[in-house]
XYZ file of C-alpha atoms in Angstrom:
604
model
C -12.352 -59.714 32.343
C -15.591 -58.120 33.486
C -15.733 -54.346 33.476
C -18.225 -53.088 36.032
C -19.473 -49.544 36.405
C -20.403 -49.200 40.089
C -23.523 -47.353 41.091
C -23.110 -43.897 42.568
C -26.718 -43.724 43.751
C -27.084 -41.211 46.601
C -28.141 -42.215 50.099
C -31.670 -43.618 50.078
C -34.350 -43.762 52.709
C -33.875 -46.721 55.013
C -30.084 -46.852 54.631
C -29.499 -45.273 58.000
C -26.688 -42.793 58.590
C -23.603 -43.426 56.457
C -20.452 -44.329 58.334
C -17.556 -41.926 58.759
C -15.500 -43.528 56.014
C -18.089 -42.882 53.321
C -18.187 -39.190 54.163
C -14.495 -39.100 53.130
C -14.972 -40.736 49.732
C -13.229 -38.639 47.079
C -14.771 -37.918 43.708
C -13.039 -39.428 40.697
C -11.407 -36.099 39.684
C -10.100 -35.620 43.229
C -8.826 -39.202 43.295
C -7.019 -38.574 40.006
C -5.398 -35.481 41.503
C -4.090 -37.545 44.413
C -2.915 -40.194 41.918
C -0.997 -37.481 40.067
C 1.060 -36.737 43.181
C 1.483 -40.460 43.856
C 2.898 -40.847 40.337
C 5.468 -38.126 41.041
C 6.444 -39.664 44.390
C 6.638 -43.190 42.939
C 8.859 -41.990 40.093
C 11.161 -40.219 42.529
C 11.257 -43.439 44.534
C 12.175 -45.388 41.401
C 14.987 -42.957 40.588
C 16.316 -43.106 44.147
C 16.110 -46.911 44.084
C 18.056 -47.181 40.802
C 20.839 -44.904 42.061
C 20.945 -46.758 45.372
C 21.569 -50.037 43.519
C 24.413 -48.370 41.626
C 26.033 -47.108 44.817
C 25.784 -50.504 46.527
C 27.126 -52.381 43.482
C 30.144 -50.123 43.052
C 30.878 -50.057 46.756
C 30.773 -53.819 47.339
C 32.323 -55.004 44.064
C 34.901 -52.290 43.395
C 35.339 -50.451 46.696
C 34.393 -47.040 45.320
C 31.498 -44.636 45.769
C 29.817 -44.005 42.416
C 26.337 -43.768 40.960
C 27.532 -44.768 37.492
C 26.288 -48.253 36.685
C 24.585 -49.544 33.545
C 22.855 -52.837 34.282
C 22.581 -53.497 30.535
C 26.358 -53.685 30.185
C 28.623 -56.378 31.611
C 30.680 -55.107 34.529
C 34.400 -55.753 34.808
C 35.656 -58.525 37.036
C 35.875 -57.443 40.663
C 39.402 -56.901 42.044
C 38.326 -59.041 44.983
C 38.914 -62.177 42.916
C 37.591 -65.290 44.654
C 36.530 -63.201 47.663
C 33.676 -61.923 45.508
C 31.893 -65.103 46.654
C 31.440 -63.432 50.044
C 29.868 -60.254 48.657
C 26.321 -61.725 48.466
C 26.826 -63.159 51.960
C 27.671 -59.784 53.493
C 24.823 -58.111 51.637
C 22.439 -60.870 52.658
C 23.241 -60.481 56.354
C 22.493 -56.760 56.164
C 19.209 -57.487 54.405
C 18.147 -60.033 57.020
C 18.863 -57.523 59.776
C 16.853 -54.772 58.076
C 13.897 -57.028 57.349
C 13.750 -58.699 60.764
C 14.193 -55.433 62.632
C 12.016 -52.988 60.740
C 9.651 -54.591 58.191
C 9.146 -58.365 57.735
C 6.944 -57.552 54.710
C 10.068 -56.427 52.840
C 11.342 -60.005 52.603
C 10.894 -61.820 49.299
C 9.730 -60.552 45.954
C 7.191 -57.964 47.073
C 4.188 -58.569 44.828
C 2.650 -61.366 46.973
C 2.798 -59.051 49.976
C 1.020 -56.310 48.018
C -1.647 -58.752 46.826
C -2.089 -59.958 50.405
C -2.598 -56.358 51.523
C -5.294 -55.900 48.862
C -7.317 -58.975 49.812
C -6.578 -59.499 53.497
C -5.467 -56.158 54.969
C -7.964 -53.720 53.407
C -5.264 -52.182 51.232
C -3.007 -51.223 54.141
C 0.742 -51.215 53.430
C 2.869 -49.564 56.099
C 4.862 -46.512 55.065
C 8.069 -47.893 56.580
C 7.946 -50.712 54.034
C 8.879 -48.286 51.240
C 12.044 -47.212 53.030
C 13.116 -50.657 54.211
C 12.291 -52.293 50.876
C 14.358 -49.674 49.031
C 17.497 -50.346 51.048
C 17.000 -54.116 51.427
C 16.374 -54.717 47.729
C 19.113 -52.344 46.599
C 21.572 -54.204 48.817
C 20.360 -57.614 47.597
C 20.598 -56.643 43.917
C 23.786 -54.611 44.294
C 25.627 -57.391 46.116
C 24.730 -60.057 43.553
C 21.555 -61.799 44.674
C 19.743 -63.153 41.623
C 16.618 -60.997 41.906
C 14.942 -58.201 39.960
C 14.047 -54.629 40.736
C 10.394 -54.628 39.620
C 9.039 -56.422 42.720
C 10.636 -53.899 45.082
C 9.444 -50.880 43.101
C 5.918 -52.332 43.019
C 5.942 -52.691 46.794
C 7.552 -49.267 47.235
C 4.962 -47.588 44.988
C 2.130 -49.502 46.659
C 3.377 -48.363 50.051
C 3.352 -44.738 48.899
C -0.194 -45.037 47.542
C -1.558 -46.840 50.593
C 0.120 -44.480 53.049
C -1.316 -41.393 51.348
C -4.779 -42.985 51.196
C -4.666 -43.855 54.896
C -3.507 -40.350 55.769
C -6.575 -39.030 53.939
C -8.848 -41.572 55.732
C -10.177 -42.957 52.462
C -12.359 -46.086 52.320
C -11.015 -49.488 51.392
C -11.729 -49.395 47.660
C -9.992 -46.039 47.274
C -7.004 -47.227 49.303
C -6.694 -50.220 46.994
C -7.059 -47.985 43.935
C -4.254 -45.659 45.067
C -2.141 -48.629 46.144
C -2.505 -50.059 42.642
C -1.800 -46.657 41.111
C 1.453 -46.434 43.082
C 2.484 -49.934 42.056
C 1.746 -49.313 38.370
C 3.528 -45.965 38.526
C 6.634 -47.615 39.951
C 6.782 -50.128 37.101
C 6.131 -47.446 34.484
C 8.930 -45.221 35.760
C 11.437 -48.070 36.185
C 10.972 -49.724 32.800
C 9.634 -46.792 30.731
C 6.455 -48.799 30.123
C 3.347 -46.681 30.803
C 0.917 -49.173 29.289
C 2.640 -52.078 31.014
C 2.291 -50.333 34.363
C -1.428 -49.814 33.834
C -2.009 -53.382 32.708
C -0.046 -54.846 35.620
C -2.233 -52.941 38.071
C -5.356 -54.064 36.226
C -4.408 -57.734 35.836
C -2.694 -58.384 39.153
C -3.968 -55.924 41.767
C -7.319 -54.283 41.048
C -10.269 -56.488 42.092
C -12.623 -54.146 40.226
C -12.062 -52.483 36.850
C -14.175 -49.397 36.244
C -13.718 -45.701 35.501
C -13.335 -44.897 39.170
C -10.420 -47.337 39.572
C -8.889 -47.290 36.090
C -8.522 -43.529 35.620
C -6.404 -42.884 38.748
C -4.044 -45.698 37.721
C -3.665 -44.192 34.245
C -2.943 -40.750 35.693
C -0.311 -42.122 38.091
C 1.487 -44.239 35.494
C 1.516 -41.475 32.870
C 2.919 -39.014 35.399
C 5.538 -41.468 36.635
C 6.599 -42.304 33.076
C 7.143 -38.640 32.284
C 9.243 -38.079 35.408
C 11.150 -41.300 34.742
C 11.964 -40.209 31.199
C 13.350 -36.933 32.514
C 15.650 -38.911 34.836
C 16.557 -41.927 32.671
C 16.011 -40.738 29.107
C 13.665 -41.879 26.360
C 15.368 -45.125 25.345
C 13.521 -48.416 25.866
C 14.747 -50.849 28.508
C 16.497 -52.949 25.823
C 17.932 -51.930 22.464
C 17.180 -54.432 19.700
C 19.240 -53.628 16.579
C 17.314 -55.975 14.284
C 14.025 -54.234 15.163
C 15.019 -51.535 12.637
C 14.592 -54.087 9.852
C 11.121 -53.873 8.356
C 9.235 -57.095 7.755
C 8.558 -57.649 4.066
C 6.409 -60.761 4.332
C 4.294 -62.689 6.807
C 6.000 -65.106 9.181
C 6.595 -68.482 7.564
C 4.369 -71.308 8.880
C 7.416 -73.283 9.998
C 8.540 -70.347 12.140
C 5.066 -69.894 13.551
C 5.084 -73.562 14.523
C 8.427 -73.074 16.255
C 7.013 -70.116 18.197
C 4.083 -72.275 19.279
C 6.555 -74.904 20.474
C 8.393 -72.164 22.359
C 5.095 -71.283 24.046
C 4.697 -74.878 25.217
C 8.275 -74.992 26.502
C 7.822 -71.617 28.227
C 4.719 -72.941 29.986
C 6.675 -75.943 31.236
C 9.600 -73.707 32.232
C 7.196 -71.410 34.109
C 5.873 -74.402 36.017
C 9.424 -75.506 36.829
C 10.361 -71.997 37.978
C 7.272 -71.715 40.207
C 7.849 -75.165 41.720
C 11.552 -74.566 42.319
C 10.969 -71.191 43.923
C 8.168 -72.506 46.142
C 10.338 -75.473 47.170
C 13.242 -73.195 48.129
C 10.965 -70.818 50.029
C 9.720 -73.787 52.040
C 13.148 -75.456 52.399
C 15.318 -72.675 53.819
C 13.120 -71.832 56.833
C 13.366 -75.526 57.813
C 17.162 -75.548 57.812
C 18.832 -75.589 61.242
C 19.976 -72.312 62.737
C 18.668 -68.773 62.570
C 17.596 -66.683 59.589
C 21.185 -65.446 59.403
C 22.562 -68.983 59.121
C 20.058 -69.900 56.423
C 20.934 -66.760 54.493
C 24.672 -67.471 54.692
C 24.132 -70.939 53.222
C 22.055 -69.625 50.331
C 24.232 -66.636 49.536
C 27.407 -68.754 49.543
C 25.815 -70.845 46.805
C 24.878 -67.685 44.885
C 28.355 -66.189 45.205
C 30.038 -69.409 44.154
C 27.779 -69.835 41.137
C 28.389 -66.312 39.820
C 32.154 -66.640 40.382
C 32.284 -69.981 38.542
C 30.429 -68.395 35.633
C 32.948 -65.540 35.624
C 35.820 -68.023 35.419
C 34.212 -70.079 32.638
C 32.349 -67.457 30.591
C 33.969 -64.162 31.561
C 30.865 -62.624 33.191
C 28.828 -62.777 36.439
C 25.749 -63.843 34.486
C 23.488 -64.821 37.402
C 24.382 -61.902 39.690
C 21.842 -59.099 40.010
C 19.080 -58.369 37.522
C 20.829 -60.048 34.578
C 19.967 -57.371 32.015
C 23.491 -57.438 30.558
C 23.059 -61.064 29.474
C 19.654 -60.297 27.951
C 21.025 -57.288 26.090
C 23.990 -59.338 24.855
C 21.649 -61.948 23.386
C 19.522 -59.222 21.772
C 22.682 -57.719 20.271
C 23.014 -60.953 18.226
C 26.124 -62.005 20.137
C 26.553 -65.694 19.276
C 25.660 -67.955 22.200
C 25.931 -71.718 21.924
C 22.989 -73.940 22.730
C 24.891 -75.450 25.673
C 25.784 -72.074 27.188
C 22.183 -70.875 26.890
C 20.975 -74.096 28.528
C 23.445 -73.661 31.382
C 22.363 -70.058 31.953
C 18.697 -71.062 31.762
C 19.058 -73.660 34.524
C 21.476 -71.540 36.566
C 19.112 -68.554 36.690
C 16.148 -70.632 37.873
C 18.278 -72.134 40.640
C 19.983 -68.849 41.573
C 16.736 -66.863 41.807
C 14.956 -69.583 43.781
C 17.832 -69.897 46.258
C 18.208 -66.128 46.596
C 14.563 -65.582 47.495
C 14.351 -68.755 49.555
C 17.351 -67.667 51.608
C 15.836 -64.286 52.401
C 16.903 -61.895 49.651
C 14.651 -58.956 48.813
C 13.878 -58.559 45.132
C 11.532 -59.395 42.290
C 10.999 -62.263 39.857
C 10.077 -60.274 36.739
C 13.677 -59.609 35.668
C 14.756 -63.220 36.298
C 11.741 -64.295 34.234
C 12.984 -62.127 31.361
C 16.439 -63.726 31.669
C 15.052 -67.266 31.779
C 12.752 -66.558 28.828
C 15.537 -64.983 26.762
C 17.836 -67.978 27.251
C 15.013 -70.452 26.553
C 13.955 -68.597 23.416
C 17.591 -68.316 22.345
C 17.953 -72.080 22.713
C 14.961 -72.706 20.449
C 16.208 -70.130 17.925
C 19.722 -71.600 17.824
C 18.410 -75.142 17.479
C 15.949 -74.238 14.710
C 18.564 -72.243 12.798
C 20.747 -75.357 12.860
C 17.930 -77.710 11.793
C 16.439 -75.319 9.207
C 19.333 -73.115 8.014
C 17.393 -71.615 5.104
C 14.193 -70.717 6.972
C 15.297 -67.400 8.487
C 15.412 -68.394 12.139
C 17.191 -65.929 14.440
C 17.979 -66.392 18.118
C 17.205 -62.732 18.827
C 13.539 -62.846 17.824
C 13.006 -66.125 19.642
C 14.683 -64.646 22.723
C 12.259 -61.704 22.598
C 9.237 -63.974 22.322
C 10.646 -66.252 25.019
C 10.902 -63.279 27.392
C 7.217 -62.490 27.004
C 6.116 -66.122 27.115
C 8.007 -66.820 30.331
C 6.770 -63.651 32.032
C 3.203 -64.384 30.972
C 3.409 -68.023 31.971
C 5.015 -67.393 35.359
C 2.945 -64.393 36.441
C -0.324 -65.139 34.646
C -0.406 -61.509 33.467
C -0.652 -62.259 29.753
C -1.618 -58.779 28.506
C 1.044 -57.185 30.703
C 3.666 -59.547 29.274
C 2.755 -58.818 25.657
C 2.575 -55.050 26.027
C 5.629 -54.712 28.270
C 7.874 -56.710 25.939
C 6.821 -54.443 23.090
C 7.397 -51.303 25.187
C 10.735 -52.579 26.531
C 12.080 -53.439 23.063
C 9.833 -51.516 20.623
C 10.114 -54.402 18.199
C 6.720 -54.690 16.547
C 7.850 -57.436 14.194
C 7.380 -60.128 16.858
C 3.890 -59.134 18.022
C 2.061 -61.980 16.275
C 4.348 -64.791 17.499
C 4.523 -63.062 20.906
C 0.748 -63.163 21.332
C 0.685 -66.803 20.229
C 3.511 -67.929 22.510
C 2.236 -66.039 25.569
C -1.268 -67.480 25.195
C 0.076 -71.034 24.884
C 2.532 -70.552 27.767
C -0.190 -69.298 30.115
C -2.486 -72.164 29.119
C 0.174 -74.829 29.610
C 1.265 -73.432 32.961
C -2.321 -73.239 34.220
C -2.815 -76.838 33.119
C 0.238 -77.899 35.127
C -0.371 -75.653 38.164
C -3.216 -73.231 38.866
C -1.266 -70.756 40.987
C 1.141 -68.302 39.403
C 4.517 -67.336 40.837
C 2.917 -64.679 43.045
C -0.119 -66.512 44.402
C 1.647 -69.820 45.096
C 3.603 -68.220 47.945
C 0.440 -66.981 49.598
C -1.277 -70.330 49.243
C 1.676 -72.132 50.801
C 1.526 -69.689 53.716
C -2.179 -70.356 54.237
C -3.147 -66.910 52.903
C -4.702 -67.664 49.511
C -6.342 -65.056 47.300
C -8.931 -65.666 44.551
C -7.528 -67.187 41.382
C -9.988 -65.089 39.373
C -9.506 -61.677 40.931
C -11.746 -59.466 38.803
C -15.467 -59.054 39.184
C -17.055 -62.414 38.388
C -19.747 -62.667 35.756
C -22.425 -63.465 38.333
C -21.863 -60.012 39.855
C -23.031 -58.461 36.595
C -26.440 -60.167 36.791
C -29.463 -57.883 37.241
C -30.442 -57.955 40.905
C -34.024 -58.828 39.957
C -32.748 -62.219 38.744
C -31.189 -62.915 42.140
C -33.585 -61.451 44.711
C -35.995 -63.528 46.779
C -39.628 -62.804 46.026
C -41.159 -64.837 48.860
C -41.782 -61.998 51.304
C -44.788 -60.534 53.079
C -45.387 -56.897 54.053
C -47.014 -56.395 57.465
C -47.694 -53.323 59.600
C -45.109 -52.506 62.248
C -47.528 -53.223 65.106
C -48.516 -56.694 63.884
C -48.263 -59.232 66.769
C -45.357 -61.616 66.334
C -47.537 -64.725 66.537
C -49.829 -63.328 63.859
C -46.817 -62.522 61.686
C -45.536 -66.078 61.976
C -48.919 -67.433 60.977
C -49.101 -65.085 57.999
C -45.649 -66.111 56.792
C -46.397 -69.803 57.225
C -49.632 -69.478 55.278
C -47.964 -67.501 52.502
C -44.825 -69.667 52.298
C -42.551 -66.649 52.664
C -39.205 -66.360 54.389
C -38.895 -62.577 54.795
C -41.114 -60.087 56.592
C -41.025 -56.412 55.599
C -42.372 -54.183 58.363
C -44.181 -51.049 57.231
C -44.862 -47.916 59.232
C -47.518 -46.211 57.177
C -45.880 -45.069 53.903
C -42.396 -45.876 55.231
C -40.348 -49.081 55.193
C -39.443 -49.537 58.856
C -37.348 -52.705 58.736
C -37.353 -56.428 58.141
C -37.468 -59.709 60.035
C -35.922 -62.967 58.891
C -38.120 -65.946 59.617
C -35.098 -67.918 60.804
C -34.516 -65.425 63.633
C -37.930 -66.146 65.221
C -37.751 -69.159 67.602
C -40.258 -71.928 67.262
C -41.525 -71.231 70.801
C -43.633 -68.386 69.544
C -45.499 -68.118 72.860
C -42.419 -66.292 74.179
C -43.516 -63.319 72.105
C -47.055 -63.174 73.397
C -48.087 -59.559 73.476
C -45.095 -58.389 71.429
C -45.211 -56.864 67.953
C -42.809 -56.750 65.015
C -41.586 -53.408 66.356
C -39.735 -55.285 69.146
C -37.804 -57.673 66.906
C -37.381 -55.949 63.552
C -33.957 -55.101 62.163
C -32.932 -51.888 60.407
C -29.773 -53.544 59.060
C -30.707 -52.955 55.411
C -30.234 -50.772 52.359
C -32.685 -49.830 49.644
C -31.706 -50.614 46.050
C -33.548 -50.155 42.737
C -34.472 -53.283 40.790
C -32.500 -51.884 37.839
C -29.171 -52.341 39.676
C -26.756 -55.174 39.044
C -25.661 -57.496 41.819
C -22.218 -55.901 42.151
C -23.738 -52.468 42.832
C -26.038 -53.842 45.523
C -23.299 -55.821 47.259
C -20.992 -52.784 47.146
C -23.742 -50.678 48.689
C -24.307 -53.243 51.448
C -20.591 -53.458 52.146
C -20.061 -49.679 52.256
C -22.812 -49.307 54.871
C -22.009 -52.537 56.714
C -25.501 -53.905 56.088
C -26.538 -57.531 55.690
C -29.749 -57.150 53.694
C -31.001 -55.222 50.674
C -34.668 -54.451 50.050
C -35.244 -54.165 46.314
C -37.825 -51.682 45.074
C -39.288 -50.678 41.729
C -38.489 -47.301 40.198
C -35.407 -45.323 41.192
C -35.922 -46.012 44.899
C -35.441 -42.404 45.972
C -38.689 -42.284 47.958
C -39.343 -45.983 48.619
C -42.782 -47.090 49.834
C -43.796 -50.539 51.100
C -45.888 -51.068 47.967
C -42.737 -50.575 45.867
C -40.928 -53.593 47.362
C -40.350 -56.312 44.762
C -37.734 -58.505 46.441
C -35.141 -59.071 49.149
C -31.455 -59.966 48.957
C -29.553 -61.206 51.982
C -26.747 -63.678 52.702
C -28.874 -66.640 51.598
C -29.476 -65.221 48.131
C -25.862 -64.114 47.716
C -24.505 -67.498 48.809
C -26.929 -69.289 46.525
C -25.911 -67.428 43.387
C -22.195 -67.766 44.194
C -22.500 -71.522 44.661
C -24.587 -71.998 41.522
C -22.125 -70.040 39.408
C -18.996 -71.682 40.785
C -20.181 -75.222 41.315
C -23.396 -75.541 39.381
């Protein structure tokens, strides 16, 4: 990851008047203050969202109004009996109505829509999305769709951040920063993972990582975590009893090898999950009938699957977020290899069908479930094959959770840190890092896109695979600029200017007006029929579409400056560039130079 410190150089001569947006740019302290309020709002949104899920779940499954619901504990069987199959169907129809009527962006797992807003909509996420997403996702999760609550809270928090930024008329980069701050704050408050919230924003949303973007995200997530702890308590998302046992020796090589194998399997499982989800998201829209018909088909499958699991295992394992199953595994409850395998496959299918059929919810929680069952399978198998080597299904389940999340989302640091924060089991850090790294590598070898970006690519709305500042943007601008330019007085005849450029072999003309840089002319803009300009001077054809930048800047700073002022050319000068003179010009950067360095770095 490249960390770039953008230039805050003040307006320079030749830049022309700044646009209205730049006059509204907040300082970093002011942006942090806004992020503080976004953190509070996002945390309140997370609390409201959690209680809304509880109300929906109790109402649809047990016919009572109550906010008491612990997702980490198995719920009793519904008195509806076999009719519980219809609960996801009814909830799904309500969700389809809400999404189609008020906010189509609320469909699906949320994060792809936020990423699309960052790269294709200038960081704009409508405020209504927060409200619709809250109700749609709460209904989906509460009525048994196999989805998670992190995707919705990311989109809800992002909507808060973007809406506030738009209300303040902030420029694009600050909208994206506050959008990311809201998303990270939502995760932090929901899962009690302040570091995980920051890292998710950094790895998945922020195109640029610098003090001006990082600090507001930290402020928002810290604030949201504090508010979330007041509402939900200080306990981690999952309680791991064996984490209290202190390690007395390094992990045995045979166990480390098993964790590496788990990383490989998690990479393959991530690929399978991504492919299955993408296939379902493409399949259901092609089914005959309306969105309502497609949703009924999918939700009938979901309801039937969870009811069959209740009859055979005693629990609705695939319904909702699935935290109860994860917690049960982490409690060292004995699960057979076959049962874990069944739950592993069932969750992939249930989540893919739920989202394909139009449910509103995330994929992070299902990824935890899938990883826990996969890791449990490896732990159970190894404990059977090597009974005296200290294998436990719990530790392998923990590592499997991180490996699957990392492999599926591509957010490796987020996966490692969040699993630690959600369980506070430091004993598995070494195998966790190993398994996550291998899982991400294997998945990227099998498929480049992660579970978020594959949806956008299939919809014809791809985003960069490498989303942070590329290394070529850190190059000194003097290594990129064109040096084949000529400086001519403003009143030089056009024909004479063409002759001078041809004799000198240059491609850029800098027009000077005494001690001032007046503008520039690209050779390619002058037609070959130069006689058309008989009697005309450079003054008639020059362009003022440029900025001035010091030769000490890096490429990213210059491009940012050009973008902020909507300019297409940068004239590079020696010194600090505060009072630029024609004699100070040392180079020119325009679209040709930028395209050339991009191509050479990506394809050279």
